[in-house]
Amino acid sequence: MKKILLITMSAIAVSWLGTSCSKSLSGGGGGEVTGVRGRAWNEPQPYGMVLIKRGSMEMGAQKQDSLWGDLPESKGISVDAFWMDEKEVSNAVYRQFVYYVRDSIIRERLADPAYGGNDEYKIEEDKYGEPITPHLNWSKPIPWRKPNEDEQRAIESVYKTDPITGKKYLDAKQMNYRFETFDYKSYAQRRYRLDPERRNLNTDVPVNYDELVMISKDTAYIDDEGNIKRETIERPLSSEYDFLNTYIVNIYPDTTVWVNDFANAFTEQYARYYFSSPIYDDYPVVGVSWEQANAFCAWRTEYLKQSYGMRGVDVEPFRLPTEAEWEYAARAGNNDQNYSWKTDVARSEKGCFNGNFKPGDGNYSKDGYIITSPVGAYSSNDFGLYDMSGNVAEWTSTAWSESGVHSAADINPDYQYNAAKEDPYRLKRKVIRGGSWKDASHYVRADVRTWEYQNEQRSFIGFRCVRTYLGNSKANVKTNAAKKSSKGSSSAPKQRQRPQRSAGGAGRSVRR
């Protein structure tokens, strides 16, 4: 009894001590609950992106188009703020992704005893000598200029030689990028909770502790022949790792799309030079599927994480825009604006074309270009975004549904369907928006929607990235007007330059 009483008195003493210190610990709350506030912060502006502030609009066509037969189909929606690439992803930007994958393979082989056997290219211990998850050492440069015999063999292993011309070129089949995505939406659903008691909050229903909950997850691997194998597996729910999906995507653009998209046309020169030649550096990348565009977004996120010099740092990921985000940004939140430009005509008041599309029957050159134009060649819309109408159509993250926006909520609407490999092909359609250089003016309207299969690659489809905006309404970011007036707006911000150099081969190899 004395022992129990002693413990109780000790607890009271600890409680009293905690109370006596509360003023200094809480900043003088005076015994009132004042809350625990986080530290305020302003998100830095991502390079090359424009802040699209939160807003609402009537999404979809507002009135019937008597010429094309489109019926009005609109719905009031609201979207939260997000960052969006001011320009479509160019060949030069996407090529940095390809070269990053190339340099990763070379570094792996420089560390592999079967090739270079130099363990300096892979970090397996921390500074204290403790084992850590192995990862590549990007601070160790690739010996491009004076490699020894083993290093040369590792470097040459990612190239092939054309048997006809003898020209050396990158082996596209090896350009595979592996990444993982956590399916938070499924993880958050009550029916998939690990604790059986939290799956159903109805207390009239007895808890089934032996319930077998099955989950579906994607996984991928490369077989002995170097082919990518993707599987969607069903298995009992056991841990958070069941919601981690693994993908391996060959990320090299299909350069033959120019020939395959246009029968009986001379387009071989585009197939040979459009992606590889510096002449087309600033043109939008094409021949990239929805799956490849998602892989680029995943890599761009990881590349940003590496720039912070820490592994495991959490940042808001880059992604494809939802259909609603894309339309809201293209129309600058204006219900009455059918194109990304303000008027319903193809030319400005000065007679200049507002975008790159097909102005007349068989007339591709009237707007100044036969095929695509350099990104940003035409004027931006009111949000500071370029080429939202025309140039190349753009992938969105939204799965295609005939019911359109009506199949989604009216707050940040988005219809997602992650098609399994075994699903019918029709379930693998994704929404594309904006029309392209080959389309008539009607199809480059910002309120017209269409689709393409997620694994298809076209000479008229590209993409741009977005990032969800985190921060308060007083964030210290440049406005569109300030950005246009700034002389240095086209150069990378200083805080981003140093980390990019530290990433090693990816930045340098682009300039080779």
Short mmCIF file of C-alpha atoms in Angstrom, two decimals:
data_model
loop_
_atom_site.label_atom_id
_atom_site.label_comp_id
_atom_site.label_asym_id
_atom_site.label_seq_id
_atom_site.Cartn_x
_atom_site.Cartn_y
_atom_site.Cartn_z
CA MET A 1 0.00 0.00 0.00
CA LYS A 2 2.82 2.38 0.87
CA LYS A 3 4.47 1.60 -2.43
CA ILE A 4 1.29 2.47 -4.36
CA LEU A 5 0.89 5.68 -2.39
CA LEU A 6 4.50 6.64 -3.09
CA ILE A 7 4.06 6.14 -6.83
CA THR A 8 0.88 8.24 -6.82
CA MET A 9 2.61 11.08 -4.96
CA SER A 10 5.50 10.91 -7.44
CA ALA A 11 3.06 11.22 -10.33
CA ILE A 12 1.47 14.27 -8.72
CA ALA A 13 4.88 15.83 -8.23
CA VAL A 14 5.78 15.27 -11.89
CA SER A 15 2.42 16.76 -12.93
CA TRP A 16 3.01 19.82 -10.72
CA LEU A 17 6.51 20.29 -12.12
CA GLY A 18 5.11 20.14 -15.66
CA THR A 19 2.49 22.76 -14.77
CA SER A 20 5.06 25.07 -13.22
CA CYS A 21 7.09 25.02 -16.42
CA SER A 22 4.13 25.43 -18.76
CA LYS A 23 4.47 29.18 -19.06
CA SER A 24 8.01 29.02 -20.36
CA LEU A 25 7.32 25.99 -22.56
CA SER A 26 4.15 27.31 -24.19
CA GLY A 27 5.16 30.93 -24.47
CA GLY A 28 2.78 32.28 -21.83
CA GLY A 29 -0.52 30.58 -22.63
CA GLY A 30 -1.77 31.30 -19.12
CA GLY A 31 -3.30 27.85 -18.85
CA GLU A 32 -5.35 28.35 -22.05
CA VAL A 33 -5.16 26.01 -25.03
CA THR A 34 -3.48 28.10 -27.73
CA GLY A 35 -2.40 25.39 -30.16
CA VAL A 36 0.94 24.18 -31.42
CA ARG A 37 1.84 26.08 -34.56
CA GLY A 38 4.23 24.95 -37.22
CA ARG A 39 6.93 27.12 -38.60
CA ALA A 40 5.74 29.27 -41.51
CA TRP A 41 7.57 28.89 -44.81
CA ASN A 42 7.35 30.08 -48.38
CA GLU A 43 7.78 27.50 -51.13
CA PRO A 44 10.51 28.51 -53.59
CA GLN A 45 9.39 28.93 -57.18
CA PRO A 46 10.28 25.83 -59.24
CA TYR A 47 12.45 26.75 -62.21
CA GLY A 48 10.49 27.25 -65.43
CA MET A 49 7.10 27.01 -63.71
CA VAL A 50 4.20 29.43 -63.26
CA LEU A 51 1.98 29.59 -60.18
CA ILE A 52 -1.65 28.94 -61.08
CA LYS A 53 -3.67 30.31 -58.18
CA ARG A 54 -6.75 28.55 -56.85
CA GLY A 55 -10.05 29.38 -58.51
CA SER A 56 -13.25 28.11 -60.07
CA MET A 57 -14.87 28.06 -63.50
CA GLU A 58 -17.42 26.33 -65.70
CA MET A 59 -15.44 23.45 -67.19
CA GLY A 60 -16.39 22.22 -70.65
CA ALA A 61 -18.11 23.74 -73.68
CA GLN A 62 -20.49 26.54 -72.72
CA LYS A 63 -22.59 26.55 -75.88
CA GLN A 64 -23.41 24.33 -78.86
CA ASP A 65 -21.04 24.37 -81.81
CA SER A 66 -23.32 24.26 -84.83
CA LEU A 67 -20.45 23.63 -87.27
CA TRP A 68 -18.92 20.64 -85.47
CA GLY A 69 -22.09 19.41 -83.75
CA ASP A 70 -20.67 19.56 -80.23
CA LEU A 71 -23.28 19.89 -77.51
CA PRO A 72 -22.80 22.13 -74.49
CA GLU A 73 -21.54 20.11 -71.55
CA SER A 74 -20.24 22.12 -68.64
CA LYS A 75 -19.92 21.79 -64.89
CA GLY A 76 -18.86 24.20 -62.19
CA ILE A 77 -15.56 23.12 -60.65
CA SER A 78 -12.89 24.47 -58.31
CA VAL A 79 -9.18 23.70 -58.34
CA ASP A 80 -6.51 24.39 -55.75
CA ALA A 81 -3.30 26.23 -56.56
CA PHE A 82 -0.53 24.45 -58.44
CA TRP A 83 2.69 25.09 -60.31
CA MET A 84 2.74 24.40 -64.05
CA ASP A 85 5.53 24.36 -66.62
CA GLU A 86 5.23 27.59 -68.58
CA LYS A 87 6.35 25.69 -71.70
CA GLU A 88 6.01 22.17 -73.01
CA VAL A 89 8.88 19.81 -72.18
CA SER A 90 11.45 20.25 -74.95
CA ASN A 91 13.80 17.79 -76.62
CA ALA A 92 16.75 19.27 -74.71
CA VAL A 93 15.00 18.87 -71.35
CA TYR A 94 13.86 15.33 -72.05
CA ARG A 95 17.32 14.47 -73.39
CA GLN A 96 18.71 15.30 -69.94
CA PHE A 97 16.48 12.52 -68.60
CA VAL A 98 17.79 10.08 -71.22
CA TYR A 99 21.40 11.01 -70.48
CA TYR A 100 20.80 10.65 -66.75
CA VAL A 101 19.63 7.08 -67.32
CA ARG A 102 22.59 6.46 -69.63
CA ASP A 103 25.06 7.79 -67.04
CA SER A 104 23.40 5.72 -64.31
CA ILE A 105 23.95 2.54 -66.32
CA ILE A 106 27.57 3.50 -67.02
CA ARG A 107 28.22 4.18 -63.32
CA GLU A 108 26.69 0.85 -62.37
CA ARG A 109 29.02 -0.89 -64.80
CA LEU A 110 32.07 1.10 -63.73
CA ALA A 111 31.41 -0.26 -60.23
CA ASP A 112 30.63 -3.78 -61.49
CA PRO A 113 33.66 -6.15 -61.21
CA ALA A 114 32.68 -7.57 -64.61
CA TYR A 115 33.46 -4.16 -66.16
CA GLY A 116 35.38 -1.45 -64.32
CA GLY A 117 35.30 -2.84 -60.77
CA ASN A 118 35.79 0.62 -59.22
CA ASP A 119 33.80 0.71 -55.98
CA GLU A 120 34.12 4.51 -55.83
CA TYR A 121 31.17 4.73 -58.21
CA LYS A 122 28.80 3.16 -55.68
CA ILE A 123 28.35 4.20 -52.04
CA GLU A 124 27.57 1.34 -49.68
CA GLU A 125 28.74 2.78 -46.33
CA ASP A 126 28.20 6.06 -44.52
CA LYS A 127 31.06 8.22 -43.26
CA TYR A 128 31.23 6.13 -40.10
CA GLY A 129 31.68 2.89 -42.03
CA GLU A 130 28.16 1.65 -41.31
CA PRO A 131 26.35 -0.19 -44.14
CA ILE A 132 23.62 1.76 -45.94
CA THR A 133 21.38 1.19 -48.94
CA PRO A 134 23.77 1.14 -51.92
CA HIS A 135 23.41 4.07 -54.30
CA LEU A 136 25.43 5.62 -57.09
CA ASN A 137 28.11 8.20 -56.39
CA TRP A 138 27.28 11.09 -58.70
CA SER A 139 30.19 13.18 -57.46
CA LYS A 140 32.60 10.74 -59.12
CA PRO A 141 32.89 11.84 -62.78
CA ILE A 142 32.74 9.41 -65.68
CA PRO A 143 36.14 9.26 -67.42
CA TRP A 144 34.91 10.36 -70.83
CA ARG A 145 38.24 11.69 -72.13
CA LYS A 146 40.93 9.23 -71.03
CA PRO A 147 39.32 5.98 -69.87
CA ASN A 148 41.39 2.88 -69.32
CA GLU A 149 40.48 -0.36 -71.07
CA ASP A 150 37.91 -1.51 -68.50
CA GLU A 151 36.35 1.94 -68.23
CA GLN A 152 36.12 2.20 -71.99
CA ARG A 153 34.32 -1.14 -72.10
CA ALA A 154 31.80 0.05 -69.53
CA ILE A 155 31.15 3.29 -71.43
CA GLU A 156 30.89 1.60 -74.82
CA SER A 157 28.42 -0.97 -73.47
CA VAL A 158 25.48 1.46 -73.75
CA TYR A 159 26.12 2.19 -77.43
CA LYS A 160 25.52 0.28 -80.64
CA THR A 161 27.07 0.60 -84.09
CA ASP A 162 24.96 0.86 -87.20
CA PRO A 163 26.05 -2.07 -89.43
CA ILE A 164 25.27 -0.06 -92.57
CA THR A 165 26.77 3.35 -91.83
CA GLY A 166 29.19 2.42 -89.03
CA LYS A 167 27.78 5.31 -86.94
CA LYS A 168 27.71 4.85 -83.16
CA TYR A 169 24.42 5.59 -81.42
CA LEU A 170 22.83 5.13 -78.02
CA ASP A 171 21.23 1.72 -77.49
CA ALA A 172 17.61 2.75 -76.90
CA LYS A 173 16.62 -0.68 -75.57
CA GLN A 174 18.86 -0.23 -72.54
CA MET A 175 17.41 3.16 -71.56
CA ASN A 176 15.14 1.77 -68.84
CA TYR A 177 14.15 3.79 -65.78
CA ARG A 178 12.95 2.06 -62.61
CA PHE A 179 10.82 3.98 -60.14
CA GLU A 180 8.31 3.37 -57.37
CA THR A 181 5.07 5.13 -56.53
CA PHE A 182 3.08 4.86 -53.33
CA ASP A 183 -0.65 4.44 -53.93
CA TYR A 184 -1.80 6.75 -51.16
CA LYS A 185 -5.42 6.83 -52.34
CA SER A 186 -5.79 3.06 -51.85
CA TYR A 187 -3.77 3.17 -48.64
CA ALA A 188 -6.14 5.77 -47.18
CA GLN A 189 -9.31 3.78 -47.87
CA ARG A 190 -10.84 2.25 -44.75
CA ARG A 191 -11.30 -1.18 -46.30
CA TYR A 192 -7.49 -1.48 -46.70
CA ARG A 193 -6.53 -0.45 -43.16
CA LEU A 194 -4.10 -2.77 -41.46
CA ASP A 195 -6.01 -2.62 -38.18
CA PRO A 196 -9.25 -4.64 -38.61
CA GLU A 197 -10.96 -2.58 -35.90
CA ARG A 198 -10.66 0.57 -38.00
CA ARG A 199 -12.05 -0.79 -41.28
CA ASN A 200 -15.68 -0.40 -40.28
CA LEU A 201 -16.68 2.11 -37.61
CA ASN A 202 -20.20 0.69 -37.28
CA THR A 203 -20.16 -0.80 -33.78
CA ASP A 204 -23.17 -3.02 -34.62
CA VAL A 205 -20.96 -5.03 -36.93
CA PRO A 206 -18.58 -7.44 -35.15
CA VAL A 207 -14.90 -7.11 -36.03
CA ASN A 208 -13.58 -9.94 -38.18
CA TYR A 209 -9.96 -10.29 -37.13
CA ASP A 210 -9.44 -13.16 -39.59
CA GLU A 211 -10.73 -11.21 -42.61
CA LEU A 212 -8.62 -11.79 -45.72
CA VAL A 213 -8.13 -8.45 -47.47
CA MET A 214 -6.69 -8.70 -50.98
CA ILE A 215 -4.80 -5.85 -52.64
CA SER A 216 -3.63 -5.29 -56.19
CA LYS A 217 -0.17 -3.90 -56.91
CA ASP A 218 2.03 -3.43 -59.94
CA THR A 219 5.53 -4.83 -60.14
CA ALA A 220 8.12 -5.11 -62.89
CA TYR A 221 11.43 -6.78 -63.64
CA ILE A 222 13.85 -7.32 -66.53
CA ASP A 223 14.24 -10.89 -67.77
CA ASP A 224 17.45 -12.60 -68.90
CA GLU A 225 16.97 -11.33 -72.46
CA GLY A 226 16.76 -7.73 -71.28
CA ASN A 227 12.99 -7.43 -71.83
CA ILE A 228 10.79 -5.50 -69.39
CA LYS A 229 8.18 -7.70 -67.75
CA ARG A 230 5.27 -6.03 -65.96
CA GLU A 231 2.81 -7.83 -63.71
CA THR A 232 -0.20 -6.83 -61.67
CA ILE A 233 -0.39 -9.19 -58.71
CA GLU A 234 -3.10 -9.91 -56.16
CA ARG A 235 -1.98 -10.73 -52.65
CA PRO A 236 -3.20 -10.56 -49.04
CA LEU A 237 -2.74 -7.23 -47.29
CA SER A 238 0.23 -7.44 -44.93
CA SER A 239 1.99 -4.05 -44.65
CA GLU A 240 2.36 -0.57 -46.11
CA TYR A 241 4.70 -2.01 -48.75
CA ASP A 242 1.68 -3.58 -50.43
CA PHE A 243 0.79 -0.10 -51.71
CA LEU A 244 4.22 0.51 -53.22
CA ASN A 245 4.09 -0.06 -56.98
CA THR A 246 7.23 -0.70 -59.02
CA TYR A 247 7.58 0.31 -62.66
CA ILE A 248 10.32 -0.10 -65.24
CA VAL A 249 9.79 2.02 -68.34
CA ASN A 250 11.88 2.29 -71.46
CA ILE A 251 12.10 6.06 -71.70
CA TYR A 252 13.67 6.62 -75.12
CA PRO A 253 11.22 8.42 -77.45
CA ASP A 254 9.95 6.57 -80.49
CA THR A 255 11.68 8.51 -83.25
CA THR A 256 9.84 6.55 -85.97
CA VAL A 257 6.48 8.13 -85.12
CA TRP A 258 6.94 10.63 -87.94
CA VAL A 259 6.94 7.81 -90.47
CA ASN A 260 4.24 5.71 -88.81
CA ASP A 261 1.80 8.58 -88.24
CA PHE A 262 1.88 9.78 -91.85
CA ALA A 263 1.61 7.19 -94.61
CA ASN A 264 2.69 8.26 -98.08
CA ALA A 265 4.56 11.31 -96.78
CA PHE A 266 8.27 12.12 -96.77
CA THR A 267 9.00 12.46 -93.04
CA GLU A 268 12.23 10.46 -92.74
CA GLN A 269 14.27 13.58 -91.99
CA TYR A 270 12.24 14.18 -88.82
CA ALA A 271 12.66 10.55 -87.78
CA ARG A 272 16.44 10.84 -88.13
CA TYR A 273 17.05 14.26 -86.63
CA TYR A 274 14.10 15.60 -84.60
CA PHE A 275 15.18 14.22 -81.21
CA SER A 276 18.93 13.88 -81.73
CA SER A 277 19.90 17.07 -83.56
CA PRO A 278 20.62 20.30 -81.63
CA ILE A 279 18.64 22.11 -84.33
CA TYR A 280 15.49 20.86 -82.60
CA ASP A 281 16.68 21.34 -79.00
CA ASP A 282 13.94 23.85 -78.14
CA TYR A 283 11.12 22.03 -79.91
CA PRO A 284 8.63 19.99 -77.85
CA VAL A 285 9.56 16.35 -77.35
CA VAL A 286 7.21 13.94 -79.14
CA GLY A 287 7.03 10.17 -79.47
CA VAL A 288 6.60 9.95 -75.69
CA SER A 289 3.82 7.82 -74.25
CA TRP A 290 1.75 8.57 -71.16
CA GLU A 291 3.80 5.96 -69.31
CA GLN A 292 7.08 7.61 -70.35
CA ALA A 293 5.77 11.04 -69.35
CA ASN A 294 5.00 9.68 -65.88
CA ALA A 295 8.49 8.21 -65.66
CA PHE A 296 9.91 11.65 -66.49
CA CYS A 297 7.85 13.18 -63.67
CA ALA A 298 9.16 10.56 -61.23
CA TRP A 299 12.76 11.19 -62.33
CA ARG A 300 12.34 14.96 -62.10
CA THR A 301 11.18 14.52 -58.51
CA GLU A 302 14.14 12.32 -57.62
CA TYR A 303 16.53 14.70 -59.35
CA LEU A 304 15.20 17.52 -57.20
CA LYS A 305 15.63 15.41 -54.07
CA GLN A 306 19.25 14.69 -54.99
CA SER A 307 19.92 18.41 -55.33
CA TYR A 308 19.22 18.84 -51.61
CA GLY A 309 22.12 16.52 -50.83
CA MET A 310 20.06 14.22 -48.64
CA ARG A 311 18.47 10.85 -49.25
CA GLY A 312 14.91 10.35 -48.13
CA VAL A 313 13.97 14.04 -48.21
CA ASP A 314 10.25 14.53 -48.79
CA VAL A 315 9.20 16.96 -51.54
CA GLU A 316 5.92 17.44 -53.38
CA PRO A 317 6.29 15.34 -56.54
CA PHE A 318 6.12 16.50 -60.12
CA ARG A 319 3.22 14.92 -62.01
CA LEU A 320 1.01 15.28 -65.06
CA PRO A 321 -1.84 17.77 -64.70
CA THR A 322 -5.37 16.53 -64.18
CA GLU A 323 -7.78 17.31 -67.00
CA ALA A 324 -9.48 19.95 -64.84
CA GLU A 325 -6.18 21.61 -63.92
CA TRP A 326 -5.15 21.68 -67.56
CA GLU A 327 -8.39 23.28 -68.79
CA TYR A 328 -8.48 25.80 -65.95
CA ALA A 329 -4.90 26.84 -66.71
CA ALA A 330 -5.43 26.93 -70.49
CA ARG A 331 -8.53 29.10 -70.27
CA ALA A 332 -6.99 31.24 -67.54
CA GLY A 333 -10.05 30.54 -65.38
CA ASN A 334 -12.29 32.35 -67.88
CA ASN A 335 -15.64 30.69 -68.71
CA ASP A 336 -16.01 32.66 -71.92
CA GLN A 337 -12.56 31.85 -73.28
CA ASN A 338 -12.67 28.90 -75.71
CA TYR A 339 -8.98 28.96 -76.68
CA SER A 340 -5.96 29.66 -74.56
CA TRP A 341 -5.91 33.08 -76.19
CA LYS A 342 -8.68 35.59 -75.49
CA THR A 343 -10.43 35.72 -78.85
CA ASP A 344 -12.25 33.14 -80.96
CA VAL A 345 -10.13 33.89 -84.03
CA ALA A 346 -6.79 32.41 -85.06
CA ARG A 347 -4.98 35.73 -85.48
CA SER A 348 -4.21 38.64 -83.21
CA GLU A 349 -5.22 42.21 -83.97
CA LYS A 350 -1.83 42.68 -85.68
CA GLY A 351 -2.48 39.72 -87.99
CA CYS A 352 -0.11 37.33 -86.19
CA PHE A 353 -1.16 33.75 -85.51
CA ASN A 354 -1.99 32.97 -81.88
CA GLY A 355 -0.74 29.40 -82.04
CA ASN A 356 0.65 26.57 -84.14
CA PHE A 357 -2.11 24.52 -85.80
CA LYS A 358 -3.46 23.75 -89.30
CA PRO A 359 -5.01 27.00 -90.55
CA GLY A 360 -6.36 25.62 -93.82
CA ASP A 361 -6.90 22.53 -95.94
CA GLY A 362 -3.42 21.12 -96.50
CA ASN A 363 -1.89 24.42 -95.39
CA TYR A 364 0.47 23.80 -92.51
CA SER A 365 2.91 26.63 -93.18
CA LYS A 366 0.54 29.58 -92.97
CA ASP A 367 1.26 30.00 -89.24
CA GLY A 368 5.00 29.94 -89.87
CA TYR A 369 5.82 26.25 -89.30
CA ILE A 370 5.26 22.98 -91.15
CA ILE A 371 5.38 20.75 -88.06
CA THR A 372 6.02 21.76 -84.46
CA SER A 373 7.38 25.16 -83.46
CA PRO A 374 9.94 25.96 -80.75
CA VAL A 375 8.29 26.04 -77.33
CA GLY A 376 7.17 29.55 -76.44
CA ALA A 377 7.25 30.80 -80.06
CA TYR A 378 3.79 32.38 -79.70
CA SER A 379 2.38 34.71 -77.07
CA SER A 380 1.46 33.34 -73.65
CA ASN A 381 -2.04 33.31 -72.19
CA ASP A 382 -3.15 35.42 -69.24
CA PHE A 383 -1.57 32.95 -66.78
CA GLY A 384 1.83 33.18 -68.51
CA LEU A 385 1.57 29.74 -70.16
CA TYR A 386 2.72 29.08 -73.72
CA ASP A 387 1.35 26.71 -76.38
CA MET A 388 -1.67 25.55 -74.41
CA SER A 389 -3.55 25.59 -77.72
CA GLY A 390 -1.69 23.90 -80.57
CA ASN A 391 1.95 22.92 -81.14
CA VAL A 392 1.58 19.50 -79.48
CA ALA A 393 -1.37 17.97 -77.69
CA GLU A 394 -0.58 17.21 -74.04
CA TRP A 395 -1.04 14.21 -71.79
CA THR A 396 -3.06 14.59 -68.61
CA SER A 397 -3.20 12.20 -65.66
CA THR A 398 -6.95 11.66 -66.11
CA ALA A 399 -8.36 8.40 -67.42
CA TRP A 400 -10.78 8.75 -70.32
CA SER A 401 -14.50 8.56 -69.61
CA GLU A 402 -17.28 9.47 -72.03
CA SER A 403 -19.08 11.25 -69.19
CA GLY A 404 -16.12 13.59 -68.84
CA VAL A 405 -16.06 15.94 -65.89
CA HIS A 406 -19.44 14.62 -64.70
CA SER A 407 -17.76 11.40 -63.56
CA ALA A 408 -15.61 13.30 -61.05
CA ALA A 409 -16.15 15.54 -58.04
CA ASP A 410 -16.50 19.29 -58.40
CA ILE A 411 -13.49 19.99 -56.14
CA ASN A 412 -10.16 19.20 -57.80
CA PRO A 413 -12.02 16.82 -60.17
CA ASP A 414 -10.08 13.87 -61.49
CA TYR A 415 -11.04 10.42 -62.68
CA GLN A 416 -8.24 7.91 -62.13
CA TYR A 417 -7.99 4.34 -63.32
CA ASN A 418 -4.68 2.54 -63.07
CA ALA A 419 -5.13 -0.11 -65.73
CA ALA A 420 -3.54 -3.48 -65.11
CA LYS A 421 -1.63 -5.18 -67.89
CA GLU A 422 -4.41 -7.76 -68.21
CA ASP A 423 -7.17 -5.12 -68.58
CA PRO A 424 -8.93 -4.62 -71.93
CA TYR A 425 -7.13 -2.10 -74.11
CA ARG A 426 -10.07 0.31 -74.05
CA LEU A 427 -9.49 0.83 -70.30
CA LYS A 428 -6.00 2.17 -71.04
CA ARG A 429 -7.16 5.43 -72.61
CA LYS A 430 -5.96 8.73 -71.14
CA VAL A 431 -7.21 12.24 -71.79
CA ILE A 432 -5.11 14.50 -74.01
CA ARG A 433 -5.77 18.21 -74.38
CA GLY A 434 -4.87 21.26 -76.45
CA GLY A 435 -4.70 19.90 -80.00
CA SER A 436 -1.56 20.03 -82.09
CA TRP A 437 0.23 21.40 -85.12
CA LYS A 438 -1.66 18.97 -87.39
CA ASP A 439 -5.16 19.83 -86.12
CA ALA A 440 -7.71 22.32 -87.40
CA SER A 441 -8.60 25.25 -85.16
CA HIS A 442 -11.61 23.52 -83.59
CA TYR A 443 -9.45 20.79 -82.05
CA VAL A 444 -7.02 23.21 -80.42
CA ARG A 445 -9.83 24.75 -78.38
CA ALA A 446 -9.17 24.57 -74.65
CA ASP A 447 -12.63 23.14 -73.96
CA VAL A 448 -12.38 20.22 -76.42
CA ARG A 449 -11.32 16.85 -75.04
CA THR A 450 -10.01 13.70 -76.71
CA TRP A 451 -7.94 10.64 -75.78
CA GLU A 452 -5.09 8.32 -76.68
CA TYR A 453 -3.93 4.92 -75.39
CA GLN A 454 -1.41 5.25 -72.55
CA ASN A 455 1.29 3.22 -74.32
CA GLU A 456 0.93 4.97 -77.69
CA GLN A 457 3.58 7.37 -79.01
CA ARG A 458 2.68 10.07 -81.49
CA SER A 459 4.43 12.81 -83.42
CA PHE A 460 1.81 15.27 -82.22
CA ILE A 461 1.61 14.50 -78.47
CA GLY A 462 3.93 15.90 -75.80
CA PHE A 463 3.44 16.98 -72.19
CA ARG A 464 4.23 19.42 -69.42
CA CYS A 465 4.51 18.88 -65.64
CA VAL A 466 2.74 20.34 -62.63
CA ARG A 467 3.39 20.35 -58.88
CA THR A 468 0.79 20.86 -56.20
CA TYR A 469 1.36 24.25 -54.55
CA LEU A 470 2.15 24.08 -50.85
CA GLY A 471 2.19 27.22 -48.77
CA ASN A 472 0.07 30.14 -47.71
CA SER A 473 -1.58 32.78 -49.86
CA LYS A 474 1.20 35.25 -49.09
CA ALA A 475 3.97 33.12 -50.58
CA ASN A 476 6.92 35.09 -51.90
CA VAL A 477 6.69 34.19 -55.59
CA LYS A 478 6.99 36.23 -58.75
CA THR A 479 3.77 37.27 -60.39
CA ASN A 480 3.34 36.73 -64.12
CA ALA A 481 3.75 40.43 -64.79
CA ALA A 482 6.91 40.65 -62.72
CA LYS A 483 8.28 37.58 -64.41
CA LYS A 484 7.77 39.03 -67.89
CA SER A 485 9.48 42.28 -66.92
CA SER A 486 12.44 40.55 -65.27
CA LYS A 487 15.49 40.44 -67.52
CA GLY A 488 16.89 37.37 -65.80
CA SER A 489 13.71 35.30 -65.88
CA SER A 490 15.09 32.88 -68.48
CA SER A 491 18.07 31.81 -66.40
CA ALA A 492 18.04 29.20 -63.66
CA PRO A 493 17.78 30.55 -60.10
CA LYS A 494 21.06 30.62 -58.19
CA GLN A 495 19.95 28.20 -55.52
CA ARG A 496 19.28 25.57 -58.21
CA GLN A 497 22.54 25.93 -60.13
CA ARG A 498 24.89 24.53 -57.52
CA PRO A 499 22.88 21.35 -56.78
CA GLN A 500 22.59 20.55 -60.49
CA ARG A 501 26.34 20.60 -60.88
CA SER A 502 26.72 18.33 -57.88
CA ALA A 503 24.55 15.72 -59.62
CA GLY A 504 27.50 14.88 -61.80
CA GLY A 505 27.27 13.27 -65.19
CA ALA A 506 23.69 14.19 -66.05
CA GLY A 507 24.35 17.91 -66.32
CA ARG A 508 27.76 17.61 -67.96
CA SER A 509 26.80 14.93 -70.41
CA VAL A 510 24.14 17.14 -71.98
CA ARG A 511 26.87 19.54 -73.07
CA ARG A 512 29.11 16.89 -74.60
#
